Coordinates of C-alpha atoms in Angstrom, one line a residue:
M1 CA 111.4 35.1 -35.8
A2 CA 110.6 33.3 -39.0
F3 CA 107.8 30.6 -39.3
K4 CA 108.2 27.5 -41.2
K5 CA 105.3 26.9 -43.7
S6 CA 103.6 23.5 -43.1
N7 CA 103.7 21.2 -46.0
L8 CA 100.0 20.0 -46.5
S9 CA 101.0 18.1 -49.4
N10 CA 102.7 15.7 -46.9
I11 CA 99.3 14.8 -45.2
N12 CA 97.8 11.4 -46.2
P13 CA 94.4 12.4 -47.7
F14 CA 92.9 9.0 -46.4
M15 CA 94.0 9.7 -42.9
F16 CA 92.6 13.1 -43.0
L17 CA 89.1 11.8 -44.2
I18 CA 89.0 9.3 -41.2
F19 CA 89.8 12.2 -38.9
L20 CA 86.9 14.3 -40.1
L21 CA 84.5 11.4 -40.0
A22 CA 85.4 10.6 -36.3
F23 CA 85.2 14.2 -35.3
G24 CA 81.7 14.5 -36.8
I25 CA 80.4 11.2 -35.1
S26 CA 81.7 12.4 -31.8
C27 CA 79.9 15.8 -32.3
Q28 CA 76.7 13.9 -33.3
N29 CA 76.8 11.6 -30.2
Q30 CA 77.2 14.7 -27.9
T31 CA 74.2 16.4 -29.7
D32 CA 72.1 13.2 -29.3
E33 CA 72.9 12.8 -25.7
L34 CA 72.1 16.4 -25.1
F35 CA 68.7 16.0 -26.8
R36 CA 67.9 12.8 -24.9
S37 CA 68.7 14.5 -21.7
A38 CA 66.5 17.6 -22.7
F39 CA 63.4 15.3 -23.7
S40 CA 63.0 11.8 -22.3
D41 CA 59.7 10.1 -22.0
S42 CA 60.0 6.5 -20.6
D43 CA 56.4 5.6 -20.6
G44 CA 55.4 7.2 -23.8
D45 CA 52.5 9.2 -22.3
G46 CA 53.7 12.5 -23.9
I47 CA 55.0 13.9 -20.6
E48 CA 58.7 14.5 -20.1
D49 CA 60.1 12.3 -17.4
R50 CA 61.2 15.4 -15.5
E51 CA 57.7 16.7 -15.5
D52 CA 56.0 13.3 -15.0
S53 CA 54.8 12.6 -11.5
D54 CA 55.2 8.9 -12.4
P55 CA 57.5 8.4 -15.4
D56 CA 57.2 4.8 -15.6
N57 CA 53.3 4.7 -15.6
P58 CA 51.8 5.5 -19.0
C59 CA 48.4 6.2 -17.4
L60 CA 49.5 8.9 -14.9
P61 CA 48.8 11.6 -14.9
V62 CA 45.1 10.9 -15.9
Q63 CA 44.3 12.4 -19.2
P64 CA 41.1 13.6 -20.7
T65 CA 39.3 11.6 -23.3
N66 CA 40.4 13.8 -26.2
Y67 CA 44.1 13.4 -25.4
T68 CA 46.3 12.6 -28.3
G69 CA 49.9 13.4 -27.1
F70 CA 50.8 9.8 -26.5
N71 CA 53.6 7.8 -28.4
V72 CA 52.0 4.9 -30.1
F73 CA 55.4 3.3 -30.7
N74 CA 56.3 3.2 -26.9
Q75 CA 56.0 -0.4 -25.7
A76 CA 55.0 0.6 -22.2
W77 CA 52.2 2.8 -23.4
K78 CA 51.1 0.1 -26.0
N79 CA 50.9 -2.5 -23.2
S80 CA 48.9 -0.4 -20.8
D81 CA 45.0 0.0 -20.4
C82 CA 44.6 3.6 -19.5
D83 CA 40.7 3.5 -19.5
G84 CA 40.4 0.2 -17.7
D85 CA 38.0 -1.3 -20.2
G86 CA 40.2 -4.6 -20.6
T87 CA 41.7 -3.7 -23.9
L88 CA 45.2 -2.6 -24.2
N89 CA 46.1 0.9 -25.5
G90 CA 47.9 -0.3 -28.5
L91 CA 45.1 -2.6 -29.6
E92 CA 42.4 0.2 -29.1
F93 CA 44.6 2.5 -31.2
E94 CA 44.7 -0.2 -34.0
Q95 CA 41.0 -0.6 -33.8
K96 CA 40.5 3.2 -34.1
R97 CA 39.1 3.3 -30.5
N98 CA 39.8 5.8 -27.8
P99 CA 42.4 4.5 -25.3
Y100 CA 41.2 7.2 -22.8
L101 CA 37.5 6.4 -22.9
D102 CA 36.0 3.2 -21.4
D103 CA 33.8 2.1 -24.4
N104 CA 31.9 -0.2 -22.3
T105 CA 29.9 3.0 -21.0
I106 CA 29.0 4.0 -24.4
D107 CA 25.6 2.3 -25.2
T108 CA 23.5 4.4 -27.5
D109 CA 20.5 2.3 -27.6
G110 CA 20.4 1.2 -23.9
D111 CA 20.3 -2.5 -24.6
G112 CA 23.3 -3.2 -22.2
V113 CA 25.7 -4.0 -25.1
P114 CA 28.4 -1.3 -25.6
D115 CA 28.4 0.4 -29.0
F116 CA 31.9 -1.1 -30.0
K117 CA 30.5 -4.5 -29.5
D118 CA 27.0 -4.0 -30.8
L119 CA 26.5 -4.6 -34.5
A120 CA 23.4 -2.4 -34.5
P121 CA 24.2 0.3 -31.7
E122 CA 21.0 2.2 -32.5
N123 CA 18.7 -0.8 -32.3
P124 CA 17.9 -1.7 -28.7
C125 CA 16.4 -5.1 -29.8
F126 CA 19.5 -6.3 -31.5
P127 CA 21.3 -8.6 -30.6
K128 CA 18.2 -10.6 -29.5
Q129 CA 18.1 -11.4 -25.7
D130 CA 16.7 -14.4 -23.8
A131 CA 13.9 -14.2 -21.2
G132 CA 15.1 -12.8 -17.9
Y133 CA 17.7 -10.5 -19.5
I134 CA 18.1 -7.4 -17.2
R135 CA 21.2 -5.5 -18.3
F136 CA 19.2 -3.0 -20.2
N137 CA 18.9 0.7 -19.3
S138 CA 15.2 1.3 -18.6
E139 CA 15.8 5.0 -18.7
N140 CA 17.2 4.9 -22.1
E141 CA 14.5 6.6 -24.5
L142 CA 15.4 4.2 -27.5
W143 CA 15.1 1.1 -25.3
A144 CA 12.0 2.4 -23.4
T145 CA 10.0 3.1 -26.6
A146 CA 10.9 -0.1 -28.5
D147 CA 9.0 -3.4 -28.2
C148 CA 11.5 -6.1 -28.3
D149 CA 9.2 -9.0 -27.8
Q150 CA 6.8 -7.6 -30.4
D151 CA 3.7 -8.1 -28.2
G152 CA 2.3 -4.7 -28.7
I153 CA 3.4 -3.4 -25.3
T154 CA 6.5 -1.1 -25.2
N155 CA 9.6 -2.1 -23.1
S156 CA 9.0 0.6 -20.7
D157 CA 5.4 -0.3 -20.0
E158 CA 6.4 -3.9 -19.6
F159 CA 9.1 -2.9 -17.2
R160 CA 7.0 -0.7 -15.1
S161 CA 4.2 -3.3 -14.9
G162 CA 6.7 -6.0 -13.9
S163 CA 6.4 -8.2 -17.1
D164 CA 9.4 -9.3 -19.2
P165 CA 10.0 -7.1 -22.0
Y166 CA 11.7 -10.0 -23.9
V167 CA 8.9 -12.5 -23.5
P168 CA 5.9 -11.8 -25.7
C169 CA 2.8 -11.7 -23.5
N170 CA 0.0 -9.3 -24.0
L171 CA -3.0 -9.9 -21.9
N172 CA -4.4 -6.5 -23.1
F173 CA -4.5 -4.9 -19.8
D174 CA -2.2 -3.3 -17.3
I175 CA -1.0 -6.1 -15.2
R176 CA -0.4 -3.7 -12.4
N177 CA -4.2 -4.1 -11.8
F178 CA -3.3 -7.4 -10.2
T179 CA 0.2 -6.8 -8.9
R180 CA -0.5 -4.6 -5.7
E181 CA -2.7 -4.8 -2.6
L182 CA -6.2 -6.1 -3.3
R183 CA -9.3 -6.7 -1.3
T184 CA -11.0 -10.1 -1.3
V185 CA -14.5 -10.9 -0.7
D186 CA -15.2 -14.6 0.3
S187 CA -18.7 -16.0 0.3
N188 CA -18.1 -18.0 3.4
N189 CA -15.7 -15.7 5.4
G190 CA -16.2 -12.1 4.5
E191 CA -13.6 -9.7 3.4
G192 CA -9.9 -9.8 3.6
I193 CA -6.8 -8.6 1.6
T194 CA -4.1 -10.0 -0.5
I195 CA -1.1 -9.1 -2.4
G196 CA -0.7 -9.9 -6.2
S197 CA 2.4 -10.5 -8.1
A198 CA 3.2 -11.5 -11.7
G199 CA 5.1 -14.8 -12.4
A200 CA 7.7 -15.5 -15.1
D201 CA 5.2 -17.3 -17.4
C202 CA 2.7 -15.3 -19.4
G203 CA -0.6 -15.2 -17.4
A204 CA 0.9 -16.6 -14.2
F205 CA 0.1 -14.7 -11.0
T206 CA 0.3 -15.3 -7.4
F207 CA -1.8 -14.1 -4.6
S208 CA -0.3 -14.1 -1.2
G209 CA -1.1 -13.2 2.5
G210 CA -2.9 -14.7 5.5
S211 CA -6.3 -13.2 4.9
I212 CA -7.0 -14.2 1.3
F213 CA -9.9 -16.3 2.4
N214 CA -10.2 -14.5 5.6
Q215 CA -9.8 -17.7 7.6
G216 CA -8.0 -16.1 10.6
C217 CA -4.6 -17.1 9.4
F218 CA -1.7 -15.3 11.0
N219 CA 1.0 -16.2 8.5
D220 CA 1.8 -14.2 5.4
D221 CA 3.5 -17.0 3.5
I222 CA 0.3 -18.4 2.0
L223 CA 0.7 -18.4 -1.8
I224 CA -2.1 -19.2 -4.3
P225 CA -0.9 -19.6 -7.9
V226 CA -3.5 -18.4 -10.5
V227 CA -3.2 -18.9 -14.3
F228 CA -4.9 -16.4 -16.6
T229 CA -6.0 -17.6 -20.1
P230 CA -7.5 -14.8 -22.4
N231 CA -10.6 -15.5 -24.4
S232 CA -8.8 -14.3 -27.6
P233 CA -5.6 -12.7 -28.5
E234 CA -7.3 -9.4 -28.4
S235 CA -9.4 -9.8 -25.2
S236 CA -8.6 -8.3 -21.9
E237 CA -11.0 -10.9 -20.3
G238 CA -10.6 -14.6 -19.9
T239 CA -10.8 -17.6 -17.5
I240 CA -8.5 -18.4 -14.5
S241 CA -7.7 -21.7 -13.0
V242 CA -6.1 -22.8 -9.6
E243 CA -4.5 -26.2 -9.5
A244 CA -4.7 -28.1 -6.2
T245 CA -2.7 -26.0 -3.8
T246 CA -2.1 -26.9 -0.2
Y247 CA -1.2 -24.3 2.4
S248 CA -0.9 -24.1 6.1
C249 CA -2.9 -21.5 8.4
L250 CA -1.1 -20.4 11.5
S251 CA -3.3 -19.9 14.7
E252 CA -3.4 -16.6 16.5
D253 CA -1.2 -17.8 19.3
R254 CA 1.3 -19.0 16.8
M255 CA 1.3 -22.5 18.4
S256 CA -0.7 -24.6 15.8
T257 CA -1.6 -24.8 12.2
R258 CA -4.3 -26.2 10.1
N259 CA -3.9 -27.3 6.5
F260 CA -6.1 -26.5 3.6
T261 CA -6.1 -27.5 0.0
V262 CA -7.9 -25.3 -2.6
E263 CA -8.6 -25.6 -6.2
G264 CA -11.1 -24.1 -8.8
T265 CA -11.8 -22.1 -11.9
G266 CA -13.4 -18.8 -12.7
I267 CA -13.1 -15.6 -14.7
Y268 CA -11.1 -12.3 -14.8
L269 CA -11.9 -8.9 -16.2
G270 CA -8.5 -7.4 -16.9
E271 CA -9.4 -3.7 -17.4
L272 CA -11.5 -3.7 -14.3
G273 CA -9.0 -5.6 -12.3
R274 CA -11.7 -8.1 -11.1
I275 CA -11.4 -11.9 -10.5
E276 CA -14.2 -14.4 -9.5
L277 CA -13.0 -17.8 -8.4
N278 CA -15.5 -20.7 -7.8
Y279 CA -13.5 -23.0 -5.6
T280 CA -13.6 -26.1 -3.4
L281 CA -11.6 -26.2 -0.3
I282 CA -10.6 -29.3 1.7
T283 CA -10.6 -28.3 5.4
P284 CA -9.9 -30.1 8.6
N285 CA -13.6 -30.2 9.0
G286 CA -14.6 -31.5 5.4
L287 CA -15.2 -30.2 2.1
V288 CA -16.3 -26.4 1.5
E289 CA -17.4 -24.7 -1.6
G290 CA -17.4 -21.0 -2.0
I291 CA -16.8 -17.9 -4.3
L292 CA -13.8 -15.7 -4.0
K293 CA -13.8 -12.2 -5.5
I294 CA -10.6 -10.1 -5.8
R295 CA -10.6 -6.5 -6.8
S296 CA -9.0 -3.2 -6.1
L297 CA -9.2 -1.6 -2.6
S298 CA -11.4 1.2 -4.1
D299 CA -13.6 -1.0 -6.2
P300 CA -17.0 -1.4 -4.3
G301 CA -18.1 -4.3 -6.5
D302 CA -21.5 -5.0 -8.0
D303 CA -22.9 -6.8 -4.9
D304 CA -22.6 -7.0 -1.2
Q305 CA -21.8 -10.6 -1.0
G306 CA -19.4 -12.1 1.5
G307 CA -20.0 -10.0 4.5
G308 CA -24.0 -9.9 4.6
D309 CA -25.9 -6.7 5.4
D310 CA -25.2 -6.9 9.1
C311 CA -22.4 -4.8 10.5
N312 CA -20.6 -5.5 13.7
L313 CA -19.5 -1.9 14.3
D314 CA -21.7 1.0 15.6
F315 CA -20.4 4.6 15.1
D316 CA -20.5 7.3 12.7
F317 CA -18.4 6.1 9.7
S318 CA -18.2 9.5 8.2
K319 CA -15.5 10.5 10.6
F320 CA -13.1 8.3 8.6
E321 CA -14.2 9.6 5.2
G322 CA -12.6 12.5 3.1
E323 CA -9.5 14.4 4.0
L324 CA -7.9 13.5 7.2
S325 CA -5.0 14.6 9.3
T326 CA -2.0 12.2 10.0
S327 CA 0.8 12.6 12.6
D328 CA 3.7 10.3 12.2
S329 CA 6.3 9.8 14.9
N330 CA 9.2 10.0 12.3
N331 CA 8.0 12.4 9.6
G332 CA 5.6 14.8 11.3
Q333 CA 2.2 16.0 10.1
G334 CA 0.6 14.9 6.9
K335 CA -2.8 14.2 5.1
T336 CA -4.5 11.3 3.8
V337 CA -8.1 10.7 2.2
G338 CA -10.2 8.0 3.6
S339 CA -12.9 6.1 1.5
L340 CA -15.7 4.0 2.8
L341 CA -16.1 0.5 1.3
D342 CA -19.0 -1.9 1.1
S343 CA -17.9 -3.7 4.2
C344 CA -18.0 -1.6 7.3
N345 CA -15.0 -3.4 8.6
E346 CA -12.8 -1.9 5.9
I347 CA -11.6 1.6 5.0
S348 CA -9.3 2.6 2.1
F349 CA -6.8 5.3 2.7
G350 CA -4.9 7.1 0.1
G351 CA -2.1 9.7 -0.2
D352 CA 1.2 10.3 1.4
F353 CA -0.1 9.2 4.8
L354 CA 3.5 8.8 6.3
N355 CA 4.5 12.2 4.9
L356 CA 7.5 10.6 3.2
G357 CA 7.6 13.3 0.6
C358 CA 5.8 11.3 -2.1
E359 CA 4.8 13.2 -5.2
N360 CA 2.5 10.7 -6.6
E361 CA -1.3 10.4 -5.5
N362 CA -1.9 6.8 -6.3
I363 CA -0.8 5.4 -2.9
E364 CA -3.6 3.3 -1.5
F365 CA -3.9 0.8 1.4
L366 CA -6.6 -0.9 3.3
I367 CA -7.2 -0.8 7.1
F368 CA -9.3 -3.8 8.6
L369 CA -11.4 -2.8 11.8
D370 CA -11.8 -5.6 14.1
P371 CA -14.0 -4.6 17.0
F372 CA -13.3 -5.8 20.6
E373 CA -17.0 -6.8 20.9
E374 CA -20.0 -7.0 18.4
G375 CA -21.6 -3.7 17.8
G376 CA -18.7 -1.9 19.4
S377 CA -16.9 1.3 18.3
E378 CA -13.3 0.4 19.3
G379 CA -10.9 -2.4 18.5
N380 CA -8.0 -3.5 16.6
A381 CA -6.8 -1.8 13.4
I382 CA -5.0 -4.0 11.1
V383 CA -2.8 -3.6 8.0
E384 CA -1.3 -6.6 6.3
N385 CA 1.6 -6.3 3.8
A386 CA 0.4 -3.2 2.3
S387 CA 2.9 -2.2 -0.6
F388 CA 3.2 1.1 -2.3
I389 CA 5.4 3.0 -4.8
C390 CA 6.7 6.4 -3.6
I391 CA 7.9 8.8 -6.2
S392 CA 10.1 11.6 -4.8
A393 CA 12.4 13.8 -6.9
G394 CA 11.9 11.4 -9.9
V395 CA 13.0 8.4 -7.9
E396 CA 10.7 5.4 -7.3
T397 CA 11.0 3.5 -4.1
L398 CA 8.9 0.4 -3.3
Y399 CA 7.8 0.2 0.4
S400 CA 6.1 -2.5 2.4
F401 CA 4.0 -1.4 5.3
N402 CA 2.7 -3.7 8.1
T403 CA 1.2 -3.0 11.5
T404 CA 2.5 -4.6 14.6
N405 CA -0.2 -3.1 16.7
G406 CA -3.3 -1.0 15.9
Y407 CA -6.1 0.5 17.7
F408 CA -9.3 2.4 16.4
N409 CA -11.7 4.6 18.2
G410 CA -14.9 5.2 16.1
D411 CA -16.3 7.6 18.6
N412 CA -13.6 10.2 18.3
G413 CA -12.6 9.2 14.7
T414 CA -9.0 8.2 15.4
I415 CA -6.9 5.3 14.3
E416 CA -3.4 4.6 15.8
L417 CA -1.1 2.4 14.0
E418 CA 2.4 1.0 15.2
Y419 CA 4.1 -0.1 12.2
S420 CA 7.3 -1.3 10.4
L421 CA 8.1 0.2 7.0
S422 CA 10.6 -1.4 4.6
G423 CA 11.9 0.3 1.5
G424 CA 15.1 1.5 -0.3
G425 CA 17.1 -1.0 1.7
N426 CA 16.0 0.3 5.1
T427 CA 13.5 -0.6 7.8
T428 CA 12.1 1.8 10.2
T429 CA 9.4 1.6 12.9
G430 CA 6.9 4.2 14.1
T431 CA 3.5 5.2 15.1
V432 CA 1.1 7.0 12.8
I433 CA -2.3 8.6 14.1
I434 CA -5.0 9.2 11.6
G435 CA -7.8 11.4 12.6
S436 CA -10.4 13.8 11.6
S437 CA -8.6 16.9 12.7
G438 CA -5.2 17.9 14.0
D439 CA -6.5 17.5 17.6
N440 CA -4.9 14.0 17.6
S441 CA -1.4 15.0 16.5
N442 CA -0.2 14.5 20.2
C443 CA -1.2 10.7 20.2
I444 CA 2.2 9.9 18.8
F445 CA 3.7 10.4 22.2
G446 CA 4.1 7.2 24.3
G447 CA 6.5 4.2 24.6
A448 CA 10.1 4.0 25.8
Y449 CA 12.2 7.1 26.1
N450 CA 15.8 8.1 26.6
S451 CA 15.9 11.1 29.0
I452 CA 18.3 13.7 30.3
A453 CA 17.6 14.9 33.8
T454 CA 19.3 18.2 34.8
I455 CA 19.4 19.4 38.4
G456 CA 21.7 22.5 38.7
E457 CA 24.7 21.8 36.7
D458 CA 24.5 17.9 37.1
Q459 CA 23.1 15.8 34.4
S460 CA 22.1 12.1 34.3
F461 CA 20.6 9.7 31.8
V462 CA 17.4 7.9 32.6
D463 CA 15.2 5.3 30.9
I464 CA 11.5 5.9 31.3
L465 CA 8.1 5.0 30.0
I466 CA 5.3 7.1 28.8
E467 CA 1.8 5.8 28.6
K468 CA -1.4 7.2 27.7
S469 CA -4.1 7.7 30.6
G470 CA -7.2 6.3 29.3
D471 CA -8.3 6.7 25.6
S472 CA -7.5 10.5 25.4
C473 CA -4.5 11.7 23.6
N474 CA -4.0 14.6 26.1
D475 CA -3.5 12.7 29.2
F476 CA -0.2 10.7 29.9
V477 CA 1.7 9.1 32.6
I478 CA 5.5 9.2 33.2
I479 CA 6.7 5.9 34.7
G480 CA 10.2 5.6 36.3
D481 CA 12.7 7.6 38.5
F482 CA 12.4 10.6 36.1
L483 CA 14.8 12.8 37.8
N484 CA 17.3 10.0 38.8
L485 CA 16.6 10.7 42.7
G486 CA 17.7 7.2 43.7
C487 CA 14.2 5.9 44.0
T488 CA 13.9 2.1 43.8
G489 CA 10.1 1.9 43.7
E490 CA 7.8 2.7 40.7
I491 CA 6.9 6.4 40.3
L492 CA 3.9 7.4 38.3
L493 CA 3.4 11.0 37.5
E494 CA 0.4 12.4 35.4
F495 CA 1.0 15.1 32.8
F496 CA -1.0 16.9 30.1
I497 CA -0.3 17.7 26.5
G498 CA -2.5 20.5 24.9
S499 CA -4.6 20.1 21.8
E500 CA -3.7 23.4 20.1
A501 CA -0.2 23.9 18.7
N502 CA 1.5 27.2 18.8
D503 CA 3.0 28.9 15.5
G504 CA 6.0 26.6 15.8
G505 CA 3.8 23.4 15.8
E506 CA 4.6 22.8 19.5
F507 CA 2.1 21.6 22.2
E508 CA 2.1 22.8 25.7
V509 CA 3.1 20.2 28.3
I510 CA 1.7 20.6 31.9
L511 CA 2.8 18.7 34.9
D512 CA 0.3 19.7 37.4
S513 CA 1.3 19.8 41.1
Q514 CA 1.2 16.4 42.5
T515 CA 3.1 14.2 45.1
F516 CA 5.0 10.9 44.8
N517 CA 6.9 8.6 47.1
C518 CA 10.5 7.9 46.7
T519 CA 11.8 4.7 48.4
D520 CA 15.7 4.9 48.6
E521 CA 18.0 1.9 48.9
S522 CA 17.8 1.9 52.7
G523 CA 14.0 1.5 52.5
S524 CA 13.2 5.0 53.7
I525 CA 10.2 6.6 52.1
I526 CA 10.6 10.3 51.0
T527 CA 7.6 12.3 49.9
Y528 CA 8.1 14.8 47.2
T529 CA 5.8 17.5 45.6
V530 CA 6.4 18.2 41.9
N531 CA 5.0 20.6 39.2
G532 CA 6.3 21.7 35.8
V533 CA 5.7 23.0 32.3
G534 CA 7.2 22.6 28.9
N535 CA 6.4 21.7 25.3
T536 CA 6.7 19.2 22.7
L537 CA 9.2 19.1 19.7
D538 CA 8.7 18.3 16.0
N539 CA 10.6 15.1 16.3
G540 CA 8.4 13.7 18.9
S541 CA 10.5 14.7 21.9
I542 CA 9.3 16.5 25.1
S543 CA 11.0 19.2 26.8
L544 CA 10.0 19.8 30.6
S545 CA 12.1 22.9 30.9
E546 CA 10.8 24.1 34.3
I547 CA 10.3 21.5 36.9
T548 CA 10.1 22.4 40.6
V549 CA 10.5 19.6 43.3
T550 CA 9.9 20.2 47.0
D551 CA 11.2 17.9 49.5
P552 CA 9.6 17.2 53.0
D553 CA 11.8 20.1 54.6
G554 CA 10.4 22.6 52.2
N555 CA 13.8 22.6 50.2
I556 CA 13.1 23.4 46.5
I557 CA 15.0 21.7 43.7
N558 CA 14.9 23.3 40.3
A559 CA 15.3 20.8 37.5
S560 CA 14.5 20.0 33.8
L561 CA 13.8 17.0 31.8
F562 CA 14.4 16.2 28.1
L563 CA 12.8 13.1 26.7
E564 CA 13.7 11.5 23.3
K565 CA 11.7 8.6 22.0
K566 CA 13.8 5.5 21.5

């Protein structure tokens, strides 16, 4: 078979060119489509859509701060804010900032202004801030060592002492000498305590509390403003003034008040932390003049004015001097150091007396001893608005400590305080015993208890009370239907807590054999005999693990009782 040759010369060159061009474009479109299907990144985050968990979100997955795989031309990426700092990615890229790093967190000098906004990022005092500014980072070394108000005191020292690092005020002494619990000595009424605090203005202080003038006021909202004026710019001493200030004094029964108005002038010794105010006081009974001295709890002063030489207590005060043991219902055993003051009614205690884990040794508070009768050895122990800073693991916590009830026994050297403690956003209540030895550790027992009574395999919950029997911290009484026997009348059972702890810090508990009457709902009276033994626990609980109860017919009931303080 013969083939006929094609005549290419008959093909139109122009039409052939169009054919080639169309074929090439088709191939190119197919290639582009294949490329697009192979790599598509809708959100511009540099992650292929098929690999992207959220292909329409440029900020997911979250990228590290050094990520650079993004597409700066992608509109979705440009209009997002992946670091959440309020600036869009595109604008951050144009400003040569990092779109994956919140620049607000970068503050080299600690002045509270992020570096990207700070014209002087290594100068903590620029830009200049107004009084009351608090956005600084007190732990930043550059800020802490600077002196932004140029008063000669570093920012850190001013921050710690409570003054404003942006307001020039150099009184040439540590103002913490007057911003803590202090003792007062009044020429008319004897000794008391007060809490000092610094005001917003330079040299302005306020002294508060119900016993500033020791007038028997039972309200703590008494505030006496005092203005310090230095003798010279370089002096740590100067004069004080109190403008006419009226305050109300609440009676002990909280039913009536008396109004007083005080004003006066005096002097201060800043480095010693002493104030002497010559005042006039308008009272309901007329005008009174006097001298009020304020100083630290441990400062005995240069005289014995205010309380006289007579002492209304009679016992060996050395029992409250030196290192003493403490037993706290919340935190267990601890130590404190007692120091005797000029006034026999006051004792200063220092150290971590509540066993909070405080690492600092400058904790100090004052206990006022108010005897039941003149020349007595027992009475009320009072702590009003004691504040202290506890440093634990490098963290400072300011605590406020107040007693709700307190008792002292000078003969056996013990002080028992029922207290409330506020700090770190929490308020707790408890009981702490201060004594000359560990023998008083079990004085923490007493009060309302939740208890679990177990008889055989049956358990029941019972509310009972425990009270001390007399002054001893060894003899106690259980009050209530302790085993939930259905008794309607009051049951009193005496038990004993030993004075010597075992190796685990537990004390023996003995319920000596004794009888009690149980009146049931029908009015019948059943007489039981009970005895038992057990031990105390570290958390202030009591476990009577072996209790034997015998009914009138000689039947024996074996039981146990676990008591946890409410």
